[in-house]
């Protein structure tokens, strides 16, 4: 379905939980967040008709995210169920990878197509510092299991931060020489926990690009996706740049979001939400989804200093 600005909205991102097994310092406070009540979270029984109607309205791609989606029980069965919807061409997930060693094969068999794995450092101590207690080896084993399960391409999302991991930009780039991974640098956004540190830690993707002078530009592999892709000579993988801050991609934005507590968010950077939780019938779900699509703003106004999101990333899912 088209929005008011004639963009074709075909991508729905669903956050299935606000909980997480890590506490990345720029995303969640150490003590965790005030968790949503169990009753406030959409059940998989409530989510299924929402996905069904979304597909009828032209959504062909779904990404499952969180919090950490793999901490939610029943996720594999849910993926198996939605994978049978004929209009759905692409089912992807964004995960921190901690539980992938256990789930990669099951996810593949359930019908998941692709995984984005978030990994901000290749150093063990630093991983523990950034995530507050995560074990890097668990993620590396998870990536191996993902490769073995044939879930490809594997995209590795890196939020580059000055003084935290910017000395590893070349290491991440080198990884694509040996492995067929798409490493994507994502600019830090001033949301939730990151609001206070963004000024000090923010690096533009342009700066990263300048530090990798051998990169060769590629035609955008994602079609309408926000990443701009490059590759090192003779490498197996590629390097992408997602620049929501320095070069917003609102013009080609094709997505809407659904939070774990059932709110449709037409734009990541706006606090405007529509409650879908009370919709009882498919007709009511359709009306609300259509309204969400039609009320998508033309663009976000972060750089102009618009009010930042009251929800942190762990509640929206990125
Ligand atoms: N827990 C999963 C994970 O980490 O992949 C899924 C949810 S997490 C919120 C999704 C993505 O958002 C991660 O890649 C994370 O690094 C990114 N993220 C979180 N806060 C961010 C911020 N302030 N700016 C940019 N990216 C952020
Ligand atoms: Fe959890 Fe992902 Fe946020 Fe890290 S970025 S705290 S893994 S939700």
GROMACS .gro file of N, CA and C in nm, residues 15-23 27-28 64-73 75 93-100 103 107 115-118 127 313-315 317:
model
  123
   15UNK      N    1   0.866  -0.577   1.690
   15UNK     CA    2   0.942  -0.604   1.812
   15UNK      C    3   0.856  -0.699   1.894
   16UNK      N    4   0.909  -0.818   1.924
   16UNK     CA    5   0.824  -0.915   1.994
   16UNK      C    6   0.847  -0.915   2.145
   17UNK      N    7   0.949  -0.843   2.190
   17UNK     CA    8   0.972  -0.833   2.334
   17UNK      C    9   1.055  -0.708   2.363
   18UNK      N   10   1.038  -0.652   2.483
   18UNK     CA   11   1.124  -0.539   2.522
   18UNK      C   12   1.239  -0.591   2.609
   19UNK      N   13   1.241  -0.723   2.635
   19UNK     CA   14   1.345  -0.778   2.724
   19UNK      C   15   1.470  -0.818   2.647
   20UNK      N   16   1.580  -0.823   2.718
   20UNK     CA   17   1.705  -0.858   2.651
   20UNK      C   18   1.798  -0.930   2.747
   21UNK      N   19   1.880  -1.018   2.691
   21UNK     CA   20   1.977  -1.090   2.774
   21UNK      C   21   2.112  -1.016   2.781
   22UNK      N   22   2.122  -0.898   2.717
   22UNK     CA   23   2.242  -0.815   2.730
   22UNK      C   24   2.199  -0.675   2.777
   23UNK      N   25   2.297  -0.590   2.803
   23UNK     CA   26   2.268  -0.451   2.844
   23UNK      C   27   2.365  -0.357   2.774
   27UNK      N   28   2.217   0.131   2.480
   27UNK     CA   29   2.079   0.092   2.450
   27UNK      C   30   1.993   0.073   2.575
   28UNK      N   31   2.053   0.011   2.679
   28UNK     CA   32   1.973  -0.020   2.799
   28UNK      C   33   2.051   0.013   2.926
   64UNK      N   34   1.174  -0.959   1.248
   64UNK     CA   35   1.144  -0.982   1.389
   64UNK      C   36   1.261  -0.926   1.469
   65UNK      N   37   1.229  -0.842   1.569
   65UNK     CA   38   1.336  -0.782   1.646
   65UNK      C   39   1.290  -0.770   1.792
   66UNK      N   40   1.361  -0.689   1.871
   66UNK     CA   41   1.324  -0.677   2.012
   66UNK      C   42   1.380  -0.546   2.067
   67UNK      N   43   1.413  -0.548   2.190
   67UNK     CA   44   1.473  -0.640   2.283
   67UNK      C   45   1.545  -0.752   2.207
   68UNK      N   46   1.564  -0.861   2.273
   68UNK     CA   47   1.628  -0.973   2.205
   68UNK      C   48   1.521  -1.076   2.166
   69UNK      N   49   1.494  -1.089   2.037
   69UNK     CA   50   1.381  -1.174   1.996
   69UNK      C   51   1.396  -1.321   2.038
   70UNK      N   52   1.521  -1.368   2.048
   70UNK     CA   53   1.537  -1.511   2.078
   70UNK      C   54   1.515  -1.545   2.226
   71UNK      N   55   1.491  -1.442   2.311
   71UNK     CA   56   1.458  -1.476   2.449
   71UNK      C   57   1.308  -1.504   2.465
   72UNK      N   58   1.231  -1.476   2.359
   72UNK     CA   59   1.086  -1.500   2.372
   72UNK      C   60   1.050  -1.643   2.332
   73UNK      N   61   0.985  -1.713   2.427
   73UNK     CA   62   0.945  -1.852   2.401
   73UNK      C   63   0.839  -1.855   2.290
   75UNK      N   64   0.898  -1.832   1.962
   75UNK     CA   65   0.932  -1.755   1.842
   75UNK      C   66   0.951  -1.846   1.718
   93UNK      N   67   1.541  -1.154   1.080
   93UNK     CA   68   1.546  -1.127   1.224
   93UNK      C   69   1.672  -1.049   1.257
   94UNK      N   70   1.662  -0.958   1.354
   94UNK     CA   71   1.781  -0.892   1.407
   94UNK      C   72   1.804  -0.944   1.547
   95UNK      N   73   1.924  -0.993   1.574
   95UNK     CA   74   1.953  -1.054   1.703
   95UNK      C   75   2.094  -1.018   1.748
   96UNK      N   76   2.118  -1.028   1.880
   96UNK     CA   77   2.254  -1.008   1.928
   96UNK      C   78   2.337  -1.135   1.912
   97UNK      N   79   2.276  -1.244   1.872
   97UNK     CA   80   2.351  -1.365   1.837
   97UNK      C   81   2.385  -1.457   1.953
   98UNK      N   82   2.357  -1.412   2.078
   98UNK     CA   83   2.396  -1.492   2.194
   98UNK      C   84   2.332  -1.631   2.190
   99UNK      N   85   2.207  -1.640   2.145
   99UNK     CA   86   2.138  -1.770   2.148
   99UNK      C   87   2.136  -1.841   2.013
  100UNK      N   88   2.213  -1.789   1.919
  100UNK     CA   89   2.204  -1.847   1.784
  100UNK      C   90   2.261  -1.986   1.770
  103UNK      N   91   1.971  -2.185   1.825
  103UNK     CA   92   1.848  -2.170   1.744
  103UNK      C   93   1.866  -2.162   1.593
  107UNK      N   94   1.561  -2.216   1.330
  107UNK     CA   95   1.505  -2.098   1.263
  107UNK      C   96   1.501  -2.120   1.112
  115UNK      N   97   1.938  -1.339   0.873
  115UNK     CA   98   1.964  -1.286   1.006
  115UNK      C   99   2.058  -1.167   0.999
  116UNK      N  100   2.029  -1.063   1.077
  116UNK     CA  101   2.125  -0.956   1.101
  116UNK      C  102   2.175  -0.977   1.243
  117UNK      N  103   2.305  -0.979   1.258
  117UNK     CA  104   2.362  -1.004   1.390
  117UNK      C  105   2.436  -0.879   1.434
  118UNK      N  106   2.404  -0.832   1.554
  118UNK     CA  107   2.466  -0.708   1.603
  118UNK      C  108   2.595  -0.743   1.676
  127UNK      N  109   3.385  -0.654   2.432
  127UNK     CA  110   3.247  -0.702   2.416
  127UNK      C  111   3.177  -0.703   2.553
  313UNK      N  112   1.573   0.219   2.200
  313UNK     CA  113   1.581   0.125   2.088
  313UNK      C  114   1.536  -0.015   2.127
  314UNK      N  115   1.565  -0.054   2.253
  314UNK     CA  116   1.527  -0.190   2.293
  314UNK      C  117   1.375  -0.208   2.290
  315UNK      N  118   1.301  -0.095   2.295
  315UNK     CA  119   1.154  -0.107   2.292
  315UNK      C  120   1.100  -0.103   2.150
  317UNK      N  121   1.321  -0.176   1.859
  317UNK     CA  122   1.383  -0.282   1.780
  317UNK      C  123   1.475  -0.234   1.671
   0.00000   0.00000   0.00000
